[in-house]
Structure formats: C-alpha cells, structure tokens
Amino acid sequence: MGLGKRANQVYCIDFGLAKKYRDTSTHQHIPYRENKNLTGTARYASVNTHLGIEQSRRDDMESLGYVLMYFLRGSLPWQGLKAGNKKQKYEKISERKIATSTEALCRGYPTEFASYFHYCRSLRFEDTPDYQYLKRLFRDLFIREGFQFDYVFDWTILKYQQSQMTSAPPRAMAAAAGQSSGMAPMANRQSATEEGRRSGWSDMDGMRRQVPPPAINAGSLAKQKSPIRHDQSTSKDAIFSSSTLLGRSSGSSRRPAVSSSREPSTDAEQTRSRTTDASPGAFQRSSAPRWSPQVGDSS
C-alpha cells in the first residue's frame, strides 16, 4: 500500500512470474498449449493450470477469485494436504480443487462470488474478460449490502496510530496507551477523506458527485458501521472503485439498501494504470468466520 497521501492506492509489484499474453510485434494472442508445468502458487492456481494448459487472462481472474475466497473464508478446502513430495502434493491439491464445486466453495457468501467463478470458468483461452461486468457484480453487492465509501480504511487508521507512536514524546505515548478506542481521531479521518479525494478517487468520474463521509464518533468503530439515514439524492450518484477487494474495510459505513442498477461504465475505468485506487469491495457477513491467515503453508 502507498504511504501518506497515497495510502489509498495499491501498488502491484513483483512480476517475476508474469508473462505477456500477446506477441509484442504482431500483437497476436499467444498460442494454446498443453503439457505445461505449473507456474505460480498451487493454492491459487486455476483448474486449467493444474491440467497443464497454457495460462491466459481467464486464469488470472480465476486465481483472483481464490484469493478473495481465502480472505473471506480464512482458508481454502485444499490447504493442509499431506504428501510425500511436492509433485504428489500438487496432485492432491488439483484433485481436491477439481472435486470442490463452486457452490460448495462459495456457500454462505453472497451469490456474486459464485457468479464470478462461473463466468471466469466459462471463458475460452483467448477471450478478453468483461472486466466491467465483474466490477459491476461487486459494486452492486456493495450497494445492496448498504455500505458507503468514506475514504478511510483499516490500514489508514493503523498507519496513523503507528506514525503517532513513533513521533510522539514519551508522555504523549503513555497517554495514547491509556485510550480504550482503536479509532483514529476524527480530525485524522477527515484529513484522510480529503487526501483520498485529492489522490484520485473523485477523478474516477468527474460527472458524478461523491458521497461525503458521515460524521464519525471517534470513540467507537462499531458506531461508524451503524445505519445512517438514507439520502435519495446521493445514493444514485455514488460510485465505487473496485480494483481491490481484500477483506472487510473500515473505509465504508452502513447505509440502507438501495437500488443496484448502474449506469454504463466510464471511459476512465477502461484506462487504468498499474497503480490503482483501493476500495472496500469485499463483504464480511456476521455469520462468516473471521480471516485467520495460514502460516507456514504456501501451497
């Protein structure tokens, strides 16, 4: 994640295993091949990758889906399998992954996640994924779940607290340690909101009016999630960037459910750079298990 005023931006790094899907001179799609060795992390690899089929854009999208479900569930059904060697472990992961239906993988979570997997697995090798459709799936879910974007994320508050601890004198640090609230002061949340706007959130669609952040009681994060009064004049104008969908974010607050109909996507969304804005696109339901990252098992 970015630092300071860029804390709402995700930087994609480490392209060591990436390859171009089009020829640089002819711009033709790379040819379909089989009997390929697995490249990448087996835990998130697509089914076709396990079957030895050359990877393309469809496989990237399927792998992203596994990452999202890992964040939501806390683990994936094919984790923790024991085997004598790496090859046998990859085979077990492949068998379990193929045997796990989309419905079983996404059970207990919004149907948009199952729709995402069904779409990705329906793509042919050279197909261009309909990114706008996939983004719209989660935008509509975001609205239906009653969230409102307020530019403040979990990591925004965390980095603020860390910066205060490193820069504050000992007496101020002791006073801070005595506070029971994990929330950053309201002034910081407001400044984060303004920084978020200046960092490009409102640039996503200059013709739409952004929803202003609600007044926040810094004493309780739970209160920030409580429903607020529905404003019909702003609900249709709210636009959300869905470049990143990682876990539940405190960069959103609850609103009453509104219509999930969307206007056609803007050209700005189709000209994204590798540096993209983050937004709270994933939803943690009250009945869902909290994310507990697995340690020591990279497969």
PDB file of C-alpha atoms in Angstrom:
ATOM      1  CA  MET A   1       0.000   0.000   0.000  1.00  0.00           C
ATOM      2  CA  GLY A   2       1.041   3.563  -0.573  1.00  0.00           C
ATOM      3  CA  LEU A   3       2.280   5.839   2.178  1.00  0.00           C
ATOM      4  CA  GLY A   4       0.952   9.137   3.440  1.00  0.00           C
ATOM      5  CA  LYS A   5      -1.410  10.750   0.978  1.00  0.00           C
ATOM      6  CA  ARG A   6      -1.160   7.651  -1.229  1.00  0.00           C
ATOM      7  CA  ALA A   7      -2.370   5.261   1.466  1.00  0.00           C
ATOM      8  CA  ASN A   8      -5.494   4.558  -0.604  1.00  0.00           C
ATOM      9  CA  GLN A   9      -3.529   3.266  -3.583  1.00  0.00           C
ATOM     10  CA  VAL A  10      -2.474  -0.318  -4.276  1.00  0.00           C
ATOM     11  CA  TYR A  11       0.857  -0.834  -5.998  1.00  0.00           C
ATOM     12  CA  CYS A  12       1.189  -4.051  -7.989  1.00  0.00           C
ATOM     13  CA  ILE A  13       4.755  -5.331  -7.652  1.00  0.00           C
ATOM     14  CA  ASP A  14       6.839  -8.465  -8.244  1.00  0.00           C
ATOM     15  CA  PHE A  15       6.107  -9.569 -11.789  1.00  0.00           C
ATOM     16  CA  GLY A  16       8.774 -12.276 -11.703  1.00  0.00           C
ATOM     17  CA  LEU A  17       6.334 -14.989 -12.841  1.00  0.00           C
ATOM     18  CA  ALA A  18       4.362 -12.774 -15.229  1.00  0.00           C
ATOM     19  CA  LYS A  19       4.432 -13.190 -18.999  1.00  0.00           C
ATOM     20  CA  LYS A  20       2.870 -11.317 -21.890  1.00  0.00           C
ATOM     21  CA  TYR A  21      -0.256 -12.880 -23.333  1.00  0.00           C
ATOM     22  CA  ARG A  22       0.275 -11.187 -26.713  1.00  0.00           C
ATOM     23  CA  ASP A  23       3.235 -11.180 -29.060  1.00  0.00           C
ATOM     24  CA  THR A  24       4.988  -7.814 -28.759  1.00  0.00           C
ATOM     25  CA  SER A  25       5.469  -7.432 -32.518  1.00  0.00           C
ATOM     26  CA  THR A  26       2.332  -8.971 -34.036  1.00  0.00           C
ATOM     27  CA  HIS A  27       0.009  -8.325 -31.065  1.00  0.00           C
ATOM     28  CA  GLN A  28      -1.444 -11.776 -31.621  1.00  0.00           C
ATOM     29  CA  HIS A  29      -2.526 -13.816 -28.615  1.00  0.00           C
ATOM     30  CA  ILE A  30      -0.030 -16.451 -27.504  1.00  0.00           C
ATOM     31  CA  PRO A  31      -0.876 -19.929 -28.827  1.00  0.00           C
ATOM     32  CA  TYR A  32      -2.836 -22.530 -26.889  1.00  0.00           C
ATOM     33  CA  ARG A  33      -0.554 -25.208 -25.472  1.00  0.00           C
ATOM     34  CA  GLU A  34      -0.794 -28.237 -23.220  1.00  0.00           C
ATOM     35  CA  ASN A  35       1.592 -30.269 -21.066  1.00  0.00           C
ATOM     36  CA  LYS A  36       2.845 -27.129 -19.332  1.00  0.00           C
ATOM     37  CA  ASN A  37       4.410 -27.253 -15.884  1.00  0.00           C
ATOM     38  CA  LEU A  38       2.628 -25.464 -13.062  1.00  0.00           C
ATOM     39  CA  THR A  39       3.799 -21.874 -12.696  1.00  0.00           C
ATOM     40  CA  GLY A  40       2.739 -19.920  -9.630  1.00  0.00           C
ATOM     41  CA  THR A  41       1.342 -20.851  -6.218  1.00  0.00           C
ATOM     42  CA  ALA A  42      -0.619 -24.106  -6.321  1.00  0.00           C
ATOM     43  CA  ARG A  43      -3.109 -22.885  -3.710  1.00  0.00           C
ATOM     44  CA  TYR A  44      -4.412 -20.161  -6.046  1.00  0.00           C
ATOM     45  CA  ALA A  45      -3.722 -21.758  -9.434  1.00  0.00           C
ATOM     46  CA  SER A  46      -6.643 -22.193 -11.833  1.00  0.00           C
ATOM     47  CA  VAL A  47      -8.007 -25.635 -12.626  1.00  0.00           C
ATOM     48  CA  ASN A  48      -6.681 -25.410 -16.195  1.00  0.00           C
ATOM     49  CA  THR A  49      -3.224 -24.628 -14.864  1.00  0.00           C
ATOM     50  CA  HIS A  50      -3.305 -27.852 -12.843  1.00  0.00           C
ATOM     51  CA  LEU A  51      -4.307 -29.677 -16.031  1.00  0.00           C
ATOM     52  CA  GLY A  52      -1.181 -28.402 -17.796  1.00  0.00           C
ATOM     53  CA  ILE A  53      -2.920 -25.883 -20.062  1.00  0.00           C
ATOM     54  CA  GLU A  54      -1.161 -22.644 -21.001  1.00  0.00           C
ATOM     55  CA  GLN A  55      -2.326 -19.774 -18.799  1.00  0.00           C
ATOM     56  CA  SER A  56      -4.130 -16.712 -20.138  1.00  0.00           C
ATOM     57  CA  ARG A  57      -6.224 -13.869 -18.762  1.00  0.00           C
ATOM     58  CA  ARG A  58      -9.031 -16.185 -17.704  1.00  0.00           C
ATOM     59  CA  ASP A  59      -6.644 -17.965 -15.357  1.00  0.00           C
ATOM     60  CA  ASP A  60      -5.596 -14.687 -13.729  1.00  0.00           C
ATOM     61  CA  MET A  61      -9.230 -13.917 -12.951  1.00  0.00           C
ATOM     62  CA  GLU A  62      -9.885 -17.389 -11.530  1.00  0.00           C
ATOM     63  CA  SER A  63      -6.795 -17.095  -9.326  1.00  0.00           C
ATOM     64  CA  LEU A  64      -8.013 -13.725  -8.065  1.00  0.00           C
ATOM     65  CA  GLY A  65     -11.284 -15.404  -7.107  1.00  0.00           C
ATOM     66  CA  TYR A  66      -9.402 -17.935  -4.974  1.00  0.00           C
ATOM     67  CA  VAL A  67      -7.562 -15.088  -3.246  1.00  0.00           C
ATOM     68  CA  LEU A  68     -10.881 -13.389  -2.457  1.00  0.00           C
ATOM     69  CA  MET A  69     -12.352 -16.589  -1.045  1.00  0.00           C
ATOM     70  CA  TYR A  70      -9.206 -17.137   1.013  1.00  0.00           C
ATOM     71  CA  PHE A  71      -9.662 -13.709   2.585  1.00  0.00           C
ATOM     72  CA  LEU A  72     -13.361 -14.353   3.216  1.00  0.00           C
ATOM     73  CA  ARG A  73     -13.141 -17.939   4.482  1.00  0.00           C
ATOM     74  CA  GLY A  74      -9.757 -17.797   6.187  1.00  0.00           C
ATOM     75  CA  SER A  75      -8.645 -20.928   4.328  1.00  0.00           C
ATOM     76  CA  LEU A  76      -9.351 -22.952   1.198  1.00  0.00           C
ATOM     77  CA  PRO A  77     -10.533 -26.595   1.090  1.00  0.00           C
ATOM     78  CA  TRP A  78      -7.273 -27.800  -0.484  1.00  0.00           C
ATOM     79  CA  GLN A  79      -4.972 -26.400   2.197  1.00  0.00           C
ATOM     80  CA  GLY A  80      -3.116 -28.570   4.693  1.00  0.00           C
ATOM     81  CA  LEU A  81      -2.940 -31.686   2.493  1.00  0.00           C
ATOM     82  CA  LYS A  82      -0.052 -34.022   3.309  1.00  0.00           C
ATOM     83  CA  ALA A  83       2.074 -35.718   0.663  1.00  0.00           C
ATOM     84  CA  GLY A  84       5.462 -37.350   0.274  1.00  0.00           C
ATOM     85  CA  ASN A  85       6.865 -34.741  -2.105  1.00  0.00           C
ATOM     86  CA  LYS A  86       5.916 -31.538  -3.892  1.00  0.00           C
ATOM     87  CA  LYS A  87       4.674 -33.270  -7.032  1.00  0.00           C
ATOM     88  CA  GLN A  88       2.322 -35.503  -5.050  1.00  0.00           C
ATOM     89  CA  LYS A  89       1.108 -32.504  -3.068  1.00  0.00           C
ATOM     90  CA  TYR A  90       0.315 -30.588  -6.273  1.00  0.00           C
ATOM     91  CA  GLU A  91      -1.630 -33.606  -7.496  1.00  0.00           C
ATOM     92  CA  LYS A  92      -3.649 -33.759  -4.272  1.00  0.00           C
ATOM     93  CA  ILE A  93      -4.376 -30.045  -4.439  1.00  0.00           C
ATOM     94  CA  SER A  94      -5.504 -30.436  -8.038  1.00  0.00           C
ATOM     95  CA  GLU A  95      -7.805 -33.351  -7.197  1.00  0.00           C
ATOM     96  CA  ARG A  96      -9.388 -31.548  -4.243  1.00  0.00           C
ATOM     97  CA  LYS A  97      -9.795 -28.319  -6.202  1.00  0.00           C
ATOM     98  CA  ILE A  98     -11.491 -30.064  -9.136  1.00  0.00           C
ATOM     99  CA  ALA A  99     -13.749 -32.013  -6.768  1.00  0.00           C
ATOM    100  CA  THR A 100     -14.845 -28.846  -4.920  1.00  0.00           C
ATOM    101  CA  SER A 101     -17.850 -27.321  -6.672  1.00  0.00           C
ATOM    102  CA  THR A 102     -18.228 -23.571  -6.989  1.00  0.00           C
ATOM    103  CA  GLU A 103     -21.360 -23.724  -4.844  1.00  0.00           C
ATOM    104  CA  ALA A 104     -19.507 -25.568  -2.073  1.00  0.00           C
ATOM    105  CA  LEU A 105     -16.591 -23.136  -2.207  1.00  0.00           C
ATOM    106  CA  CYS A 106     -18.850 -20.070  -2.001  1.00  0.00           C
ATOM    107  CA  ARG A 107     -21.521 -21.483   0.340  1.00  0.00           C
ATOM    108  CA  GLY A 108     -22.563 -18.959   2.968  1.00  0.00           C
ATOM    109  CA  TYR A 109     -21.369 -15.942   0.982  1.00  0.00           C
ATOM    110  CA  PRO A 110     -23.160 -13.623  -1.470  1.00  0.00           C
ATOM    111  CA  THR A 111     -24.081 -15.254  -4.773  1.00  0.00           C
ATOM    112  CA  GLU A 112     -21.904 -12.743  -6.627  1.00  0.00           C
ATOM    113  CA  PHE A 113     -18.834 -14.776  -5.725  1.00  0.00           C
ATOM    114  CA  ALA A 114     -20.251 -17.933  -7.309  1.00  0.00           C
ATOM    115  CA  SER A 115     -21.290 -15.877 -10.354  1.00  0.00           C
ATOM    116  CA  TYR A 116     -17.729 -14.604 -10.592  1.00  0.00           C
ATOM    117  CA  PHE A 117     -16.288 -18.139 -10.726  1.00  0.00           C
ATOM    118  CA  HIS A 118     -18.902 -19.393 -13.185  1.00  0.00           C
ATOM    119  CA  TYR A 119     -18.089 -16.528 -15.530  1.00  0.00           C
ATOM    120  CA  CYS A 120     -14.303 -16.959 -15.287  1.00  0.00           C
ATOM    121  CA  ARG A 121     -14.509 -20.700 -15.938  1.00  0.00           C
ATOM    122  CA  SER A 122     -16.754 -20.144 -18.962  1.00  0.00           C
ATOM    123  CA  LEU A 123     -14.105 -18.094 -20.778  1.00  0.00           C
ATOM    124  CA  ARG A 124     -12.173 -19.541 -23.683  1.00  0.00           C
ATOM    125  CA  PHE A 125      -8.395 -19.390 -23.882  1.00  0.00           C
ATOM    126  CA  GLU A 126      -8.141 -16.169 -25.933  1.00  0.00           C
ATOM    127  CA  ASP A 127     -11.263 -14.436 -24.591  1.00  0.00           C
ATOM    128  CA  THR A 128     -10.993 -10.958 -23.138  1.00  0.00           C
ATOM    129  CA  PRO A 129     -12.694 -10.971 -19.724  1.00  0.00           C
ATOM    130  CA  ASP A 130     -15.528  -8.499 -19.308  1.00  0.00           C
ATOM    131  CA  TYR A 131     -13.867  -6.575 -16.507  1.00  0.00           C
ATOM    132  CA  GLN A 132     -16.677  -4.039 -16.308  1.00  0.00           C
ATOM    133  CA  TYR A 133     -19.208  -6.815 -15.704  1.00  0.00           C
ATOM    134  CA  LEU A 134     -17.075  -8.329 -12.951  1.00  0.00           C
ATOM    135  CA  LYS A 135     -16.574  -4.962 -11.278  1.00  0.00           C
ATOM    136  CA  ARG A 136     -20.273  -4.250 -11.525  1.00  0.00           C
ATOM    137  CA  LEU A 137     -21.055  -7.516  -9.740  1.00  0.00           C
ATOM    138  CA  PHE A 138     -19.251  -6.339  -6.643  1.00  0.00           C
ATOM    139  CA  ARG A 139     -20.275  -2.695  -6.938  1.00  0.00           C
ATOM    140  CA  ASP A 140     -23.914  -3.725  -6.880  1.00  0.00           C
ATOM    141  CA  LEU A 141     -23.232  -6.032  -3.947  1.00  0.00           C
ATOM    142  CA  PHE A 142     -21.501  -3.160  -2.166  1.00  0.00           C
ATOM    143  CA  ILE A 143     -24.608  -1.000  -2.564  1.00  0.00           C
ATOM    144  CA  ARG A 144     -27.060  -3.759  -1.714  1.00  0.00           C
ATOM    145  CA  GLU A 145     -25.188  -4.534   1.494  1.00  0.00           C
ATOM    146  CA  GLY A 146     -25.677  -0.903   2.488  1.00  0.00           C
ATOM    147  CA  PHE A 147     -22.080   0.279   2.564  1.00  0.00           C
ATOM    148  CA  GLN A 148     -20.954   3.836   1.961  1.00  0.00           C
ATOM    149  CA  PHE A 149     -17.454   4.752   0.902  1.00  0.00           C
ATOM    150  CA  ASP A 150     -15.768   7.265   3.227  1.00  0.00           C
ATOM    151  CA  TYR A 151     -12.116   7.060   2.097  1.00  0.00           C
ATOM    152  CA  VAL A 152     -10.846   5.662   5.427  1.00  0.00           C
ATOM    153  CA  PHE A 153      -9.550   2.090   5.557  1.00  0.00           C
ATOM    154  CA  ASP A 154      -8.235  -0.227   8.255  1.00  0.00           C
ATOM    155  CA  TRP A 155      -4.668   0.436   7.174  1.00  0.00           C
ATOM    156  CA  THR A 156      -5.274   4.219   7.139  1.00  0.00           C
ATOM    157  CA  ILE A 157      -6.086   4.139  10.847  1.00  0.00           C
ATOM    158  CA  LEU A 158      -3.284   1.669  11.610  1.00  0.00           C
ATOM    159  CA  LYS A 159      -0.641   3.765   9.862  1.00  0.00           C
ATOM    160  CA  TYR A 160      -1.891   6.876  11.626  1.00  0.00           C
ATOM    161  CA  GLN A 161      -1.519   5.197  15.011  1.00  0.00           C
ATOM    162  CA  GLN A 162       1.944   3.911  14.124  1.00  0.00           C
ATOM    163  CA  SER A 163       3.091   7.348  12.992  1.00  0.00           C
ATOM    164  CA  GLN A 164       1.782   8.879  16.213  1.00  0.00           C
ATOM    165  CA  MET A 165       3.628   6.305  18.323  1.00  0.00           C
ATOM    166  CA  THR A 166       6.943   6.925  16.547  1.00  0.00           C
ATOM    167  CA  SER A 167       6.717  10.724  16.521  1.00  0.00           C
ATOM    168  CA  ALA A 168       5.034  11.433  19.871  1.00  0.00           C
ATOM    169  CA  PRO A 169       7.069  12.239  23.045  1.00  0.00           C
ATOM    170  CA  PRO A 170       7.045   9.630  25.868  1.00  0.00           C
ATOM    171  CA  ARG A 171       4.313  11.405  27.847  1.00  0.00           C
ATOM    172  CA  ALA A 172       2.039  11.560  24.800  1.00  0.00           C
ATOM    173  CA  MET A 173       2.740   7.889  24.079  1.00  0.00           C
ATOM    174  CA  ALA A 174       1.738   6.951  27.616  1.00  0.00           C
ATOM    175  CA  ALA A 175      -1.474   8.915  27.261  1.00  0.00           C
ATOM    176  CA  ALA A 176      -2.195   7.235  23.956  1.00  0.00           C
ATOM    177  CA  ALA A 177      -1.671   3.820  25.518  1.00  0.00           C
ATOM    178  CA  GLY A 178      -4.395   4.593  28.030  1.00  0.00           C
ATOM    179  CA  GLN A 179      -7.044   5.135  25.375  1.00  0.00           C
ATOM    180  CA  SER A 180      -9.514   2.305  25.000  1.00  0.00           C
ATOM    181  CA  SER A 181     -10.577   3.200  21.475  1.00  0.00           C
ATOM    182  CA  GLY A 182      -8.794   1.763  18.447  1.00  0.00           C
ATOM    183  CA  MET A 183     -10.138   4.570  16.269  1.00  0.00           C
ATOM    184  CA  ALA A 184      -8.029   7.372  14.929  1.00  0.00           C
ATOM    185  CA  PRO A 185      -9.189  10.845  15.979  1.00  0.00           C
ATOM    186  CA  MET A 186     -11.951  12.334  13.911  1.00  0.00           C
ATOM    187  CA  ALA A 187      -9.662  15.049  12.601  1.00  0.00           C
ATOM    188  CA  ASN A 188      -7.418  12.412  11.077  1.00  0.00           C
ATOM    189  CA  ARG A 189     -10.372  10.616   9.478  1.00  0.00           C
ATOM    190  CA  GLN A 190     -11.467  13.895   7.940  1.00  0.00           C
ATOM    191  CA  SER A 191      -7.973  14.600   6.648  1.00  0.00           C
ATOM    192  CA  ALA A 192      -7.829  11.077   5.234  1.00  0.00           C
ATOM    193  CA  THR A 193     -11.075  11.788   3.445  1.00  0.00           C
ATOM    194  CA  GLU A 194      -9.694  14.938   1.895  1.00  0.00           C
ATOM    195  CA  GLU A 195      -6.455  13.159   0.956  1.00  0.00           C
ATOM    196  CA  GLY A 196      -8.443  10.378  -0.637  1.00  0.00           C
ATOM    197  CA  ARG A 197     -10.296  12.871  -2.774  1.00  0.00           C
ATOM    198  CA  ARG A 198      -7.085  14.607  -3.806  1.00  0.00           C
ATOM    199  CA  SER A 199      -5.418  11.271  -4.582  1.00  0.00           C
ATOM    200  CA  GLY A 200      -7.737  10.468  -7.415  1.00  0.00           C
ATOM    201  CA  TRP A 201     -10.951   8.984  -6.010  1.00  0.00           C
ATOM    202  CA  SER A 202     -13.121  11.752  -7.400  1.00  0.00           C
ATOM    203  CA  ASP A 203     -11.191  11.608 -10.682  1.00  0.00           C
ATOM    204  CA  MET A 204     -12.852   8.277 -11.431  1.00  0.00           C
ATOM    205  CA  ASP A 205     -15.904  10.057 -12.668  1.00  0.00           C
ATOM    206  CA  GLY A 206     -15.967  13.825 -12.725  1.00  0.00           C
ATOM    207  CA  MET A 207     -19.603  13.888 -13.696  1.00  0.00           C
ATOM    208  CA  ARG A 208     -20.738  12.133 -10.523  1.00  0.00           C
ATOM    209  CA  ARG A 209     -20.975  13.653  -7.061  1.00  0.00           C
ATOM    210  CA  GLN A 210     -19.123  11.722  -4.375  1.00  0.00           C
ATOM    211  CA  VAL A 211     -20.905  10.824  -1.154  1.00  0.00           C
ATOM    212  CA  PRO A 212     -19.349  12.892   1.666  1.00  0.00           C
ATOM    213  CA  PRO A 213     -18.072  10.992   4.690  1.00  0.00           C
ATOM    214  CA  PRO A 214     -20.550  10.795   7.590  1.00  0.00           C
ATOM    215  CA  ALA A 215     -19.854  12.405  10.925  1.00  0.00           C
ATOM    216  CA  ILE A 216     -17.924   9.830  12.939  1.00  0.00           C
ATOM    217  CA  ASN A 217     -17.696   9.285  16.667  1.00  0.00           C
ATOM    218  CA  ALA A 218     -14.036   8.515  17.203  1.00  0.00           C
ATOM    219  CA  GLY A 219     -14.883   6.588  20.353  1.00  0.00           C
ATOM    220  CA  SER A 220     -16.427   3.616  18.639  1.00  0.00           C
ATOM    221  CA  LEU A 221     -15.643   1.847  15.405  1.00  0.00           C
ATOM    222  CA  ALA A 222     -18.841  -0.142  15.743  1.00  0.00           C
ATOM    223  CA  LYS A 223     -20.913   3.038  15.687  1.00  0.00           C
ATOM    224  CA  GLN A 224     -19.256   4.001  12.423  1.00  0.00           C
ATOM    225  CA  LYS A 225     -20.744   0.840  10.927  1.00  0.00           C
ATOM    226  CA  SER A 226     -24.281   1.561  12.103  1.00  0.00           C
ATOM    227  CA  PRO A 227     -27.010   2.538   9.592  1.00  0.00           C
ATOM    228  CA  ILE A 228     -27.449   6.172   8.725  1.00  0.00           C
ATOM    229  CA  ARG A 229     -30.379   7.919   7.183  1.00  0.00           C
ATOM    230  CA  HIS A 230     -30.861   7.224   3.503  1.00  0.00           C
ATOM    231  CA  ASP A 231     -30.389  10.187   1.203  1.00  0.00           C
ATOM    232  CA  GLN A 232     -32.150   9.560  -2.109  1.00  0.00           C
ATOM    233  CA  SER A 233     -30.335  12.436  -3.804  1.00  0.00           C
ATOM    234  CA  THR A 234     -26.898  10.914  -3.258  1.00  0.00           C
ATOM    235  CA  SER A 235     -27.446   7.167  -3.428  1.00  0.00           C
ATOM    236  CA  LYS A 236     -27.703   7.131  -7.214  1.00  0.00           C
ATOM    237  CA  ASP A 237     -24.614   9.298  -7.587  1.00  0.00           C
ATOM    238  CA  ALA A 238     -22.267   7.186  -5.511  1.00  0.00           C
ATOM    239  CA  ILE A 239     -19.528   5.469  -7.476  1.00  0.00           C
ATOM    240  CA  PHE A 240     -17.105   2.957  -6.124  1.00  0.00           C
ATOM    241  CA  SER A 241     -13.723   1.798  -7.373  1.00  0.00           C
ATOM    242  CA  SER A 242     -13.474  -1.985  -7.198  1.00  0.00           C
ATOM    243  CA  SER A 243      -9.888  -2.532  -8.164  1.00  0.00           C
ATOM    244  CA  THR A 244      -9.190  -4.178  -4.841  1.00  0.00           C
ATOM    245  CA  LEU A 245     -11.452  -6.433  -2.837  1.00  0.00           C
ATOM    246  CA  LEU A 246      -9.432  -7.526   0.100  1.00  0.00           C
ATOM    247  CA  GLY A 247     -11.296  -8.254   3.280  1.00  0.00           C
ATOM    248  CA  ARG A 248     -13.687  -6.078   5.243  1.00  0.00           C
ATOM    249  CA  SER A 249     -12.682  -2.455   5.308  1.00  0.00           C
ATOM    250  CA  SER A 250     -13.463   0.278   7.755  1.00  0.00           C
ATOM    251  CA  GLY A 251     -13.416   2.558   4.725  1.00  0.00           C
ATOM    252  CA  SER A 252     -17.138   2.050   4.488  1.00  0.00           C
ATOM    253  CA  SER A 253     -20.142   2.604   6.694  1.00  0.00           C
ATOM    254  CA  ARG A 254     -23.594   1.089   6.598  1.00  0.00           C
ATOM    255  CA  ARG A 255     -26.444   2.649   4.646  1.00  0.00           C
ATOM    256  CA  PRO A 256     -29.958   1.359   3.949  1.00  0.00           C
ATOM    257  CA  ALA A 257     -30.103  -0.880   0.881  1.00  0.00           C
ATOM    258  CA  VAL A 258     -30.619   0.999  -2.376  1.00  0.00           C
ATOM    259  CA  SER A 259     -31.172   0.082  -5.993  1.00  0.00           C
ATOM    260  CA  SER A 260     -28.375  -1.927  -7.563  1.00  0.00           C
ATOM    261  CA  SER A 261     -28.924  -0.618 -11.055  1.00  0.00           C
ATOM    262  CA  ARG A 262     -25.857   1.024 -12.522  1.00  0.00           C
ATOM    263  CA  GLU A 263     -25.164   3.423 -15.319  1.00  0.00           C
ATOM    264  CA  PRO A 264     -22.746   2.380 -18.107  1.00  0.00           C
ATOM    265  CA  SER A 265     -19.133   2.325 -17.041  1.00  0.00           C
ATOM    266  CA  THR A 266     -16.982   5.350 -17.771  1.00  0.00           C
ATOM    267  CA  ASP A 267     -14.003   5.505 -20.069  1.00  0.00           C
ATOM    268  CA  ALA A 268     -11.828   6.301 -17.083  1.00  0.00           C
ATOM    269  CA  GLU A 269     -12.361   2.795 -15.756  1.00  0.00           C
ATOM    270  CA  GLN A 270     -11.100   1.324 -19.019  1.00  0.00           C
ATOM    271  CA  THR A 271      -7.794   3.188 -18.892  1.00  0.00           C
ATOM    272  CA  ARG A 272      -6.464   2.045 -15.543  1.00  0.00           C
ATOM    273  CA  SER A 273      -2.731   2.118 -14.871  1.00  0.00           C
ATOM    274  CA  ARG A 274      -0.958  -0.415 -12.726  1.00  0.00           C
ATOM    275  CA  THR A 275      -1.315   1.976  -9.830  1.00  0.00           C
ATOM    276  CA  THR A 276      -4.935   1.638  -8.850  1.00  0.00           C
ATOM    277  CA  ASP A 277      -7.176   3.014  -6.159  1.00  0.00           C
ATOM    278  CA  ALA A 278      -8.237   0.675  -3.438  1.00  0.00           C
ATOM    279  CA  SER A 279     -11.803   0.312  -2.331  1.00  0.00           C
ATOM    280  CA  PRO A 280     -13.700  -1.805   0.158  1.00  0.00           C
ATOM    281  CA  GLY A 281     -15.128  -4.352  -2.242  1.00  0.00           C
ATOM    282  CA  ALA A 282     -15.387  -7.477  -0.109  1.00  0.00           C
ATOM    283  CA  PHE A 283     -18.034  -8.128   2.492  1.00  0.00           C
ATOM    284  CA  GLN A 284     -17.668  -9.970   5.755  1.00  0.00           C
ATOM    285  CA  ARG A 285     -21.017 -11.284   6.920  1.00  0.00           C
ATOM    286  CA  SER A 286     -21.735 -11.654  10.620  1.00  0.00           C
ATOM    287  CA  SER A 287     -22.099 -15.419  10.269  1.00  0.00           C
ATOM    288  CA  ALA A 288     -18.848 -15.799   8.330  1.00  0.00           C
ATOM    289  CA  PRO A 289     -15.608 -16.851  10.014  1.00  0.00           C
ATOM    290  CA  ARG A 290     -13.065 -14.144  10.520  1.00  0.00           C
ATOM    291  CA  TRP A 291      -9.915 -14.263   8.408  1.00  0.00           C
ATOM    292  CA  SER A 292      -7.128 -16.109  10.174  1.00  0.00           C
ATOM    293  CA  PRO A 293      -4.130 -16.266   7.820  1.00  0.00           C
ATOM    294  CA  GLN A 294      -2.427 -19.590   7.462  1.00  0.00           C
ATOM    295  CA  VAL A 295       1.207 -19.625   8.443  1.00  0.00           C
ATOM    296  CA  GLY A 296       3.888 -21.857   7.048  1.00  0.00           C
ATOM    297  CA  ASP A 297       1.907 -23.451   4.203  1.00  0.00           C
ATOM    298  CA  SER A 298       2.440 -21.613   0.937  1.00  0.00           C
ATOM    299  CA  SER A 299       0.549 -24.221  -1.115  1.00  0.00           C
TER     300      SER A 299
END
